[in-house]
Coordinates of N, CA and C and ligand atoms in Angstrom, one line a residue:
M234 N 7.6 4.0 53.2 CA 7.7 3.3 51.7 C 7.6 4.0 50.5
F235 N 8.4 4.5 49.6 CA 8.4 6.1 48.7 C 9.3 4.8 47.4
N236 N 8.6 5.4 46.1 CA 8.4 5.2 44.8 C 8.8 6.7 44.1
L237 N 9.6 6.2 42.6 CA 9.0 7.2 41.9 C 10.1 6.8 40.8
I238 N 9.3 7.2 39.9 CA 10.0 6.5 38.0 C 10.7 8.0 37.8
L239 N 11.5 8.0 37.2 CA 12.4 8.9 36.5 C 11.9 9.1 35.4
L240 N 11.2 9.9 34.6 CA 11.4 10.0 33.2 C 12.4 10.3 32.1
G241 N 12.6 10.0 31.7 CA 13.2 11.3 30.1 C 14.4 10.1 29.3
P242 N 14.6 10.9 28.4 CA 14.8 10.1 26.8 C 17.0 9.9 27.6
A243 N 17.6 8.8 26.8 CA 19.1 8.7 26.9 C 20.2 10.3 26.8
G244 N 20.2 9.9 28.4 CA 21.1 11.8 28.5 C 20.5 12.5 29.1
S245 N 19.4 12.3 29.3 CA 18.4 13.0 30.5 C 19.0 13.4 31.2
G246 N 20.2 12.2 31.8 CA 20.5 12.2 33.6 C 19.7 11.9 34.9
K247 N 18.7 10.7 34.2 CA 18.0 9.6 34.8 C 19.5 8.9 36.1
G248 N 20.3 7.7 35.2 CA 21.2 7.4 36.2 C 21.6 8.2 37.6
T249 N 22.4 9.7 36.7 CA 23.6 10.7 37.7 C 21.9 10.8 38.6
Q250 N 21.3 11.6 38.3 CA 19.7 11.6 39.1 C 19.5 10.3 40.3
A251 N 18.8 9.9 40.0 CA 18.2 8.3 40.4 C 20.2 8.2 41.6
K252 N 21.4 8.5 41.5 CA 22.4 7.5 42.2 C 22.2 9.0 43.2
I253 N 21.9 10.1 43.5 CA 22.3 10.7 44.8 C 20.7 10.7 45.3
I254 N 19.5 10.4 44.6 CA 18.5 10.0 45.3 C 19.1 8.8 46.1
Q255 N 19.6 8.3 45.7 CA 19.8 7.1 46.1 C 20.2 7.3 48.0
N256 N 22.2 8.1 47.0 CA 22.4 8.5 48.5 C 21.7 9.0 49.6
N257 N 21.2 10.0 48.9 CA 20.6 10.8 50.2 C 19.2 10.6 51.0
H258 N 18.4 9.8 50.7 CA 16.9 8.7 50.7 C 17.1 7.7 51.1
G259 N 18.0 6.4 50.5 CA 18.3 5.2 51.3 C 16.6 4.3 50.0
L260 N 17.0 4.7 49.3 CA 15.5 4.6 48.1 C 16.8 3.9 47.1
I261 N 16.8 2.3 46.6 CA 16.9 1.8 45.6 C 17.2 2.7 44.4
Q262 N 17.8 2.5 43.6 CA 18.2 2.5 42.3 C 18.2 1.0 41.6
L263 N 16.4 1.5 40.8 CA 16.7 -0.3 39.6 C 16.9 0.2 38.1
S264 N 18.3 0.4 38.2 CA 18.3 0.4 35.9 C 17.9 -0.5 35.2
T265 N 17.3 -0.6 34.7 CA 16.3 -1.8 33.8 C 17.8 -1.4 33.0
G266 N 18.5 -0.8 32.5 CA 19.8 -0.4 31.1 C 21.2 -1.5 32.0
D267 N 21.0 -1.0 33.3 CA 21.9 -1.7 34.5 C 21.5 -3.5 34.4
M268 N 20.8 -3.6 34.7 CA 20.2 -5.6 34.6 C 20.4 -5.8 33.2
L269 N 20.2 -4.5 32.6 CA 20.4 -6.2 30.9 C 21.8 -6.0 30.6
R270 N 22.6 -5.0 31.2 CA 24.2 -4.8 31.0 C 25.2 -5.9 31.5
A271 N 23.9 -5.9 33.0 CA 25.1 -7.2 33.5 C 24.7 -8.2 33.5
A272 N 23.8 -8.6 32.3 CA 23.1 -10.3 32.2 C 24.2 -10.5 31.1
I273 N 24.4 -9.6 29.9 CA 25.5 -9.1 28.6 C 26.4 -9.5 29.2
H274 N 27.3 -9.1 30.5 CA 28.7 -9.3 30.8 C 28.5 -10.8 31.4
S275 N 27.2 -11.7 31.9 CA 27.5 -12.5 32.9 C 27.5 -13.7 30.9
G276 N 27.9 -13.5 30.6 CA 27.9 -14.1 29.0 C 26.9 -15.2 28.6
S277 N 25.4 -14.8 29.6 CA 24.5 -15.4 29.0 C 24.1 -15.8 28.1
A278 N 22.7 -16.8 27.4 CA 22.4 -17.7 26.2 C 21.2 -15.7 26.2
F279 N 21.2 -15.5 26.9 CA 19.9 -14.6 27.3 C 21.1 -12.8 26.7
G280 N 21.8 -12.6 27.8 CA 22.7 -11.8 27.5 C 23.0 -11.6 26.7
K281 N 23.3 -12.9 25.6 CA 23.9 -12.9 24.0 C 22.6 -12.0 22.9
K282 N 21.1 -12.1 23.7 CA 20.3 -12.1 22.9 C 20.0 -10.2 23.2
V283 N 20.2 -10.0 23.9 CA 19.6 -8.8 24.4 C 20.5 -7.8 23.5
K284 N 22.1 -8.3 23.8 CA 23.5 -6.9 23.4 C 23.0 -6.9 22.3
K285 N 22.4 -7.5 21.1 CA 22.3 -7.5 19.1 C 20.9 -6.5 19.4
I286 N 19.6 -6.0 20.6 CA 19.0 -5.2 20.2 C 19.2 -4.1 20.9
I287 N 20.3 -4.2 22.2 CA 20.7 -3.2 22.9 C 21.8 -2.8 21.1
D288 N 23.0 -2.7 21.4 CA 23.6 -2.1 20.4 C 22.9 -1.9 19.4
A289 N 21.6 -1.9 18.6 CA 21.0 -1.6 17.6 C 20.1 -0.1 18.3
G290 N 20.2 -0.4 19.4 CA 19.5 1.3 20.1 C 18.4 0.8 20.4
N291 N 17.0 -0.3 20.3 CA 15.8 -1.0 20.3 C 15.5 -1.1 21.1
L292 N 14.6 -1.7 21.3 CA 13.9 -1.8 22.9 C 13.6 -3.2 22.9
V293 N 14.0 -3.8 23.9 CA 14.2 -4.9 23.8 C 12.5 -5.4 24.5
D294 N 11.6 -6.4 24.5 CA 10.3 -6.5 24.6 C 9.5 -6.2 26.0
D295 N 8.9 -5.9 25.9 CA 7.8 -5.8 27.6 C 7.9 -7.1 28.2
D296 N 7.8 -7.6 27.3 CA 7.6 -9.4 28.6 C 8.7 -9.4 29.1
T297 N 9.6 -9.0 28.6 CA 11.2 -9.3 29.4 C 11.2 -7.9 30.8
M298 N 10.9 -7.4 29.8 CA 10.9 -6.0 30.9 C 10.2 -6.2 32.4
I299 N 9.4 -6.5 31.7 CA 8.0 -6.4 32.8 C 8.2 -7.4 33.6
Q300 N 8.5 -8.7 33.7 CA 9.3 -10.3 34.4 C 10.4 -10.0 35.0
M301 N 11.2 -8.8 33.9 CA 12.9 -8.2 35.0 C 12.2 -7.5 35.9
I302 N 11.4 -6.6 35.8 CA 11.0 -5.5 37.1 C 10.3 -6.2 38.5
A303 N 9.1 -6.9 38.2 CA 8.2 -8.0 38.5 C 9.0 -8.5 39.8
E304 N 9.8 -8.8 39.3 CA 11.0 -10.0 40.5 C 11.9 -9.5 41.0
R305 N 12.0 -8.4 40.3 CA 12.8 -7.3 40.6 C 12.8 -6.3 42.6
I306 N 11.9 -6.3 42.3 CA 11.1 -5.0 43.5 C 10.2 -6.0 45.1
K307 N 10.4 -7.5 44.6 CA 9.6 -8.2 45.3 C 11.4 -8.4 46.1
Q308 N 12.6 -8.1 45.8 CA 14.2 -8.4 46.3 C 14.0 -7.3 47.8
S309 N 14.5 -7.7 49.1 CA 14.5 -6.7 50.3 C 14.8 -5.8 50.3
D310 N 16.2 -5.6 49.7 CA 16.2 -4.3 49.9 C 15.2 -3.3 48.7
C311 N 14.2 -3.3 48.0 CA 13.1 -2.2 48.0 C 12.2 -1.9 49.3
A312 N 12.4 -2.6 49.9 CA 10.7 -2.4 50.9 C 11.3 -0.8 51.5
N313 N 12.6 -0.2 51.8 CA 12.4 1.0 51.5 C 11.5 1.4 50.3
G314 N 11.8 1.7 49.2 CA 11.9 2.5 48.7 C 12.1 2.4 47.1
F315 N 11.9 2.5 45.9 CA 13.1 2.1 45.0 C 12.5 3.9 44.0
I316 N 13.9 3.7 42.6 CA 14.2 4.8 42.2 C 13.6 3.8 40.1
L317 N 12.6 3.4 40.0 CA 12.3 3.5 38.6 C 13.6 4.5 37.6
D318 N 14.6 4.2 37.2 CA 15.3 4.5 36.0 C 15.2 3.8 34.8
G319 N 15.1 3.7 33.5 CA 14.7 3.5 33.1 C 13.7 2.4 32.7
F320 N 12.6 2.2 33.3 CA 11.7 2.1 33.4 C 10.1 2.4 33.9
P321 N 8.7 2.6 33.5 CA 9.0 1.9 31.8 C 9.0 2.7 30.9
R322 N 9.0 1.8 29.7 CA 9.8 2.5 28.1 C 8.1 2.7 27.5
T323 N 7.5 2.3 27.9 CA 6.2 1.9 26.6 C 4.6 1.7 27.6
S324 N 3.6 1.9 26.8 CA 2.1 2.4 27.5 C 2.2 0.7 28.5
A325 N 2.7 -0.5 27.6 CA 2.2 -1.8 27.7 C 3.6 -2.1 29.6
Q326 N 4.5 -1.6 29.6 CA 5.0 -1.6 30.6 C 4.5 -0.7 31.5
A327 N 3.7 0.6 31.7 CA 3.2 1.5 31.9 C 1.8 1.5 33.2
T328 N 1.2 0.1 32.2 CA -0.3 -0.4 32.7 C 0.4 -2.1 33.7
A329 N 1.1 -2.5 33.5 CA 1.8 -3.6 34.0 C 2.7 -3.0 35.0
L330 N 3.0 -2.6 35.2 CA 4.0 -2.1 36.1 C 2.8 -1.5 38.1
D331 N 1.7 -1.1 37.1 CA 0.9 -0.6 37.9 C 0.3 -1.3 38.4
A332 N -0.8 -3.0 37.7 CA -1.4 -4.3 38.1 C -0.1 -4.6 39.1
M333 N 1.4 -4.4 38.9 CA 2.0 -5.1 39.8 C 2.4 -4.6 41.3
L334 N 2.1 -3.4 41.2 CA 2.5 -2.1 41.8 C 0.9 -2.7 43.7
E335 N -0.3 -2.6 42.3 CA -1.2 -2.7 43.1 C -1.5 -4.0 43.9
K336 N -0.8 -5.6 42.5 CA -0.4 -6.5 43.8 C -0.1 -7.1 45.0
E337 N 1.1 -5.7 44.7 CA 2.3 -6.1 45.8 C 2.2 -5.0 47.4
G338 N 1.0 -4.2 46.8 CA 0.5 -2.8 47.4 C 1.4 -1.7 47.6
M339 N 2.0 -1.6 46.8 CA 3.3 -0.7 46.6 C 2.5 0.4 46.4
P340 N 3.2 1.8 46.8 CA 2.3 3.2 46.1 C 3.6 3.7 44.8
L341 N 3.1 4.8 43.7 CA 3.7 4.9 42.9 C 3.9 7.0 42.9
N342 N 4.8 6.6 43.7 CA 4.4 8.5 44.0 C 4.2 9.7 43.8
V343 N 5.5 9.5 42.5 CA 5.7 10.5 41.8 C 6.4 10.1 40.5
V344 N 6.4 11.0 39.4 CA 7.2 10.7 38.3 C 7.6 11.9 37.5
I345 N 9.3 11.4 37.7 CA 9.9 13.0 37.4 C 10.1 12.5 35.7
K346 N 9.7 13.4 35.2 CA 9.8 14.2 33.4 C 11.3 15.0 33.9
M347 N 12.3 14.2 33.1 CA 12.9 15.0 33.3 C 13.8 15.7 31.3
V348 N 13.6 17.4 31.1 CA 13.1 17.8 30.5 C 14.7 18.4 29.5
V349 N 15.3 18.1 28.2 CA 16.1 18.3 27.9 C 15.9 18.6 26.3
D350 N 16.4 19.4 25.5 CA 16.8 19.5 24.4 C 17.5 18.1 23.3
K351 N 15.9 18.3 22.7 CA 17.0 16.8 21.9 C 18.1 17.3 21.8
D352 N 19.3 18.6 20.9 CA 20.1 19.0 20.0 C 22.1 18.3 21.3
I353 N 20.6 18.4 22.6 CA 22.3 18.7 23.2 C 22.7 17.2 24.1
L354 N 21.2 16.1 23.6 CA 21.0 14.3 23.9 C 22.4 14.1 23.2
I355 N 22.4 13.4 21.8 CA 23.6 13.4 21.4 C 25.7 13.7 21.9
R356 N 25.8 15.2 22.2 CA 26.4 15.4 22.6 C 26.9 14.7 24.5
R357 N 26.1 14.4 25.1 CA 26.2 13.7 26.3 C 25.6 12.4 26.9
I358 N 25.6 11.7 25.2 CA 25.5 10.5 24.9 C 27.0 9.9 25.1
T359 N 27.8 10.1 24.0 CA 28.9 10.3 23.3 C 30.0 10.3 23.5
G360 N 29.3 11.1 24.6 CA 31.0 11.7 25.2 C 30.5 11.3 26.7
R361 N 30.1 10.3 27.9 CA 29.9 10.3 28.5 C 31.2 8.9 28.4
F362 N 31.0 8.3 30.1 CA 32.4 6.9 29.5 C 32.1 7.0 31.8
T363 N 31.7 5.6 32.4 CA 32.3 6.1 33.8 C 33.3 4.8 33.7
C364 N 34.3 5.0 35.9 CA 34.9 4.6 35.9 C 34.9 3.1 36.0
T365 N 35.5 1.8 35.5 CA 35.2 0.6 35.8 C 35.5 0.3 36.8
D366 N 35.7 0.6 38.5 CA 36.8 0.4 39.8 C 34.8 0.5 40.2
C367 N 34.6 2.0 40.3 CA 33.6 1.7 41.0 C 31.7 2.8 40.3
G368 N 32.1 2.8 39.2 CA 31.1 3.2 38.2 C 30.7 4.8 38.3
E369 N 31.3 5.7 38.9 CA 30.9 7.0 38.3 C 31.1 7.3 37.1
G370 N 30.4 8.4 36.6 CA 30.1 9.0 35.5 C 30.9 9.7 35.5
Y371 N 31.3 10.2 34.0 CA 32.5 11.3 33.2 C 31.7 11.6 32.5
H372 N 32.3 12.8 31.3 CA 32.1 13.2 30.4 C 32.7 14.4 30.1
D373 N 33.1 13.8 28.3 CA 35.1 13.9 27.1 C 34.7 15.8 28.0
D374 N 33.2 16.2 27.4 CA 33.7 18.1 27.7 C 33.1 18.1 29.2
F375 N 32.3 18.1 29.9 CA 31.3 18.6 30.8 C 31.5 18.0 32.0
K376 N 31.8 16.4 32.2 CA 32.9 16.1 34.1 C 33.9 15.1 33.8
K377 N 35.5 16.2 33.4 CA 35.9 15.2 32.6 C 36.8 14.9 34.6
P378 N 37.7 13.8 34.6 CA 38.2 13.3 36.1 C 39.7 14.3 36.5
K379 N 39.0 15.2 37.8 CA 39.8 16.3 38.0 C 41.9 16.3 37.7
K380 N 42.7 14.6 37.5 CA 43.3 14.7 37.4 C 43.3 13.9 36.4
K381 N 43.3 14.0 35.4 CA 43.1 13.3 34.0 C 43.6 11.9 34.1
G382 N 42.8 11.1 33.5 CA 43.2 9.4 33.5 C 42.9 8.0 35.5
T383 N 42.8 9.7 36.0 CA 42.4 9.1 37.4 C 40.9 9.3 38.3
C384 N 40.0 8.1 38.1 CA 38.9 8.3 39.1 C 39.1 8.7 39.8
D385 N 38.2 9.9 40.3 CA 37.7 11.6 41.3 C 37.5 10.5 42.2
I386 N 36.4 9.7 42.6 CA 36.3 9.3 43.5 C 37.0 7.5 44.4
C387 N 37.7 7.1 43.5 CA 37.9 5.9 43.9 C 39.8 5.5 43.2
G388 N 40.5 6.2 42.9 CA 41.5 6.4 42.2 C 41.5 5.6 40.9
G389 N 40.5 5.1 40.4 CA 40.9 4.2 39.7 C 42.1 4.4 37.7
H390 N 42.5 3.5 37.2 CA 42.6 4.6 36.4 C 42.3 4.0 35.3
E391 N 41.6 2.9 35.3 CA 40.6 2.2 34.0 C 38.8 2.8 33.6
F392 N 38.3 3.1 32.9 CA 37.2 3.9 32.5 C 36.6 2.6 31.6
S393 N 35.6 2.7 31.4 CA 35.2 2.9 30.1 C 33.7 3.1 29.8
R394 N 33.3 2.6 28.2 CA 31.6 3.4 27.5 C 31.1 2.2 26.8
R395 N 29.8 3.0 26.8 CA 28.7 1.8 26.9 C 28.6 1.7 25.4
A396 N 29.0 0.1 24.9 CA 28.8 -0.3 23.6 C 27.9 0.4 22.2
D397 N 26.5 0.7 23.0 CA 25.5 1.6 22.7 C 25.8 3.4 22.4
D398 N 26.6 3.5 22.9 CA 27.4 5.4 23.4 C 27.7 5.6 22.3
G399 N 28.1 4.9 21.3 CA 29.2 5.2 21.0 C 29.5 5.5 19.2
E400 N 27.7 4.6 18.4 CA 27.4 4.9 17.2 C 26.5 6.0 17.7
E401 N 26.3 6.5 17.0 CA 25.5 7.5 16.3 C 24.3 7.1 16.2
E402 N 24.6 6.6 15.7 CA 23.3 6.1 14.7 C 23.3 5.6 15.6
A403 N 23.3 4.8 16.4 CA 22.4 3.7 17.9 C 21.5 4.8 17.7
V404 N 22.0 5.5 18.1 CA 22.3 6.6 19.8 C 20.8 7.0 19.3
R405 N 20.7 8.2 17.8 CA 19.5 8.3 17.4 C 18.1 7.6 17.3
V406 N 18.3 6.2 16.9 CA 17.1 5.0 17.3 C 16.9 5.0 18.7
R407 N 17.4 5.1 19.8 CA 17.5 5.1 20.8 C 16.6 6.5 21.3
L408 N 17.4 7.5 20.5 CA 16.0 9.0 20.6 C 14.5 8.9 20.3
K409 N 15.5 8.4 18.8 CA 13.2 7.6 18.3 C 12.6 7.5 18.7
A410 N 12.8 6.2 19.3 CA 12.4 5.3 20.4 C 11.4 5.4 21.3
Y411 N 12.3 6.2 22.5 CA 11.8 8.1 23.4 C 10.7 8.3 22.3
E412 N 11.0 9.2 21.9 CA 10.1 10.1 20.8 C 8.6 9.0 21.1
E413 N 8.9 8.0 20.4 CA 7.4 7.4 19.4 C 6.8 6.4 20.7
Q414 N 7.5 6.1 21.8 CA 6.9 4.7 23.5 C 7.1 5.4 24.2
T415 N 8.4 5.5 24.3 CA 8.5 6.4 25.7 C 7.3 8.2 25.8
A416 N 7.3 8.2 25.5 CA 7.4 9.7 25.3 C 5.5 9.7 25.4
L417 N 4.7 8.9 24.3 CA 3.7 9.2 25.0 C 2.8 8.0 25.9
I418 N 3.6 7.7 27.2 CA 3.6 7.4 28.4 C 3.1 8.5 29.7
V419 N 4.1 9.9 29.7 CA 3.7 11.5 29.9 C 2.3 11.2 30.1
P420 N 1.5 11.5 29.2 CA 0.7 11.4 29.4 C -0.8 11.2 30.0
Y421 N -0.3 9.9 29.8 CA -0.9 9.0 31.5 C -0.6 9.0 32.8
Y422 N 0.7 9.3 33.3 CA 0.8 9.9 34.3 C 0.5 11.1 34.4
E423 N 0.2 12.6 33.8 CA -0.4 13.7 33.9 C -1.2 12.8 34.7
K424 N -2.1 12.1 32.9 CA -3.9 12.6 33.8 C -4.2 11.4 36.1
K425 N -3.4 10.4 35.6 CA -2.9 10.6 37.3 C -2.7 11.9 38.1
G426 N -1.4 12.7 37.9 CA -2.0 13.9 38.8 C -0.8 13.7 39.6
I427 N 0.2 12.8 38.6 CA 1.7 12.2 39.3 C 2.9 13.0 38.8
L428 N 3.0 13.7 37.7 CA 3.8 13.9 36.6 C 4.8 15.1 37.3
R429 N 5.5 15.5 37.8 CA 6.3 16.5 38.0 C 7.1 16.4 36.9
R430 N 7.5 18.0 36.6 CA 8.8 17.9 35.4 C 10.0 19.3 35.7
V431 N 10.4 17.7 35.4 CA 12.3 19.2 36.2 C 13.2 20.0 34.5
D432 N 13.7 20.7 34.6 CA 15.0 21.5 33.4 C 15.8 20.6 33.8
G433 N 15.6 19.9 32.9 CA 17.1 18.5 32.7 C 18.2 19.1 32.3
M434 N 18.1 20.9 32.1 CA 19.8 20.8 30.8 C 20.0 21.9 32.1
A435 N 19.9 22.3 33.0 CA 20.6 22.8 34.3 C 21.2 21.7 34.7
S436 N 22.6 22.2 35.7 CA 23.8 21.7 36.0 C 23.4 20.5 36.9
I437 N 24.2 19.7 37.5 CA 24.2 18.7 38.4 C 22.9 18.9 39.3
E438 N 24.2 20.5 40.2 CA 23.4 20.3 41.5 C 21.9 21.1 41.6
D439 N 21.9 22.3 40.4 CA 20.5 22.3 40.3 C 19.3 21.4 40.0
V440 N 20.2 20.4 39.4 CA 18.3 19.9 38.7 C 18.3 18.2 40.4
S441 N 19.2 18.7 41.1 CA 19.0 17.2 42.0 C 18.2 18.5 43.4
K442 N 18.6 19.5 42.9 CA 18.1 20.6 44.2 C 16.8 20.8 43.9
E443 N 16.4 20.6 42.5 CA 15.1 21.0 42.0 C 14.4 19.3 42.7
I444 N 14.7 19.1 42.5 CA 14.4 17.1 42.5 C 14.2 17.1 44.2
E445 N 15.2 17.8 44.5 CA 14.9 16.9 46.0 C 13.9 18.0 46.6
G446 N 13.1 19.4 46.2 CA 11.8 19.9 46.4 C 11.2 19.7 46.4
I447 N 10.7 18.7 45.1 CA 9.3 17.3 44.7 C 9.7 17.0 46.2
L448 N 10.2 16.3 45.9 CA 10.3 14.4 47.4 C 9.9 15.2 48.6
T449 N 10.9 16.9 49.3 CA 10.5 17.0 50.2 C 8.9 17.7 50.5
S450 N 8.4 18.1 49.1 CA 6.9 18.3 48.8 C 5.8 17.9 49.3
L451 N 6.6 16.3 49.3 CA 6.2 14.9 49.0 C 5.9 14.2 50.3
K452 N 7.1 14.7 50.9 CA 7.6 13.9 52.2 C 8.6 12.6 52.0
V453 N 8.9 12.3 51.3 CA 10.3 10.7 51.3 C 10.4 10.9 52.7
A454 N 10.8 9.4 52.3 CA 11.2 8.8 53.6 C 12.7 9.6 53.6
A455 N 13.1 9.8 54.5 CA 14.8 10.4 54.9 C 15.6 9.5 54.9
Ligands
AMP587 P1 19.5 2.7 29.4 O1 20.0 2.6 30.4 O2 18.0 2.5 30.4 O3 19.2 3.8 28.2 O4 19.0 1.5 28.8 C1 20.0 0.6 27.7 C2 19.0 0.0 26.3 O5 18.9 -1.2 27.6 C3 17.7 0.7 25.6 O6 18.9 1.1 24.8 C4 16.7 -0.8 25.0 O7 17.6 -1.7 24.5 C5 17.4 -1.2 27.0 N1 16.4 -1.3 27.7 C6 16.6 -0.6 29.2 N2 15.4 -0.5 29.6 C7 14.1 -0.9 28.9 C8 13.2 -1.0 28.8 N3 12.5 -0.6 30.3 N4 12.1 -1.7 28.0 C9 13.2 -1.9 27.0 N5 14.1 -1.8 27.0 C10 15.0 -1.4 27.7

């Protein structure tokens, strides 16, 4: 079993890289943002409650998020290992994660921090969109579909943008939440000696190569 965290602000490429690692190594991507968006999509009372928080760019409360991950990592598809994408985001989540991993007898092998200049994050976030059918990610400037209006992967014609990506003000709130709360957990993992930094401003392929180098040196299960 091999478990890792991808840490970095919105737009730093965590989701993109998590999908690549998932394909290469059979570890499962656990994106708390995706889980919350699925709850919103389901129309549940919980989904309605979190939609307001997410659309404003704020963080959902720690207890809810900790419980969500505690339940998720016990599921059988996590047996080979997982990639946490978007969790932990606060010190309370980081310490709760340690406690739950210890309880389950699961290791935390590495925390990979994606380093990206703040100025380019806003452009990255506000320009991104995904194929509604297969979830492939695109960008208005950096990664357009090869044929306009057609998904490169599945040929679908419908695309969508995240509700919280369109509003520049909400994006700024998200980046501030990262700086004020999530960035504080970097020293926590640094002290444990498991933090590694990658240049998140390189191309998707080069970031992936850098991550592969780290995972290979740590002997990730193939
Ligand atoms: P993401 O897809 O990771 O950018 O997450 C989208 C939004 O979901 C965030 O802006 C938060 O409102 C919420 N969210 C996701 N993960 C967490 C978390 N671990 N703690 C608190 N809020 C979260």
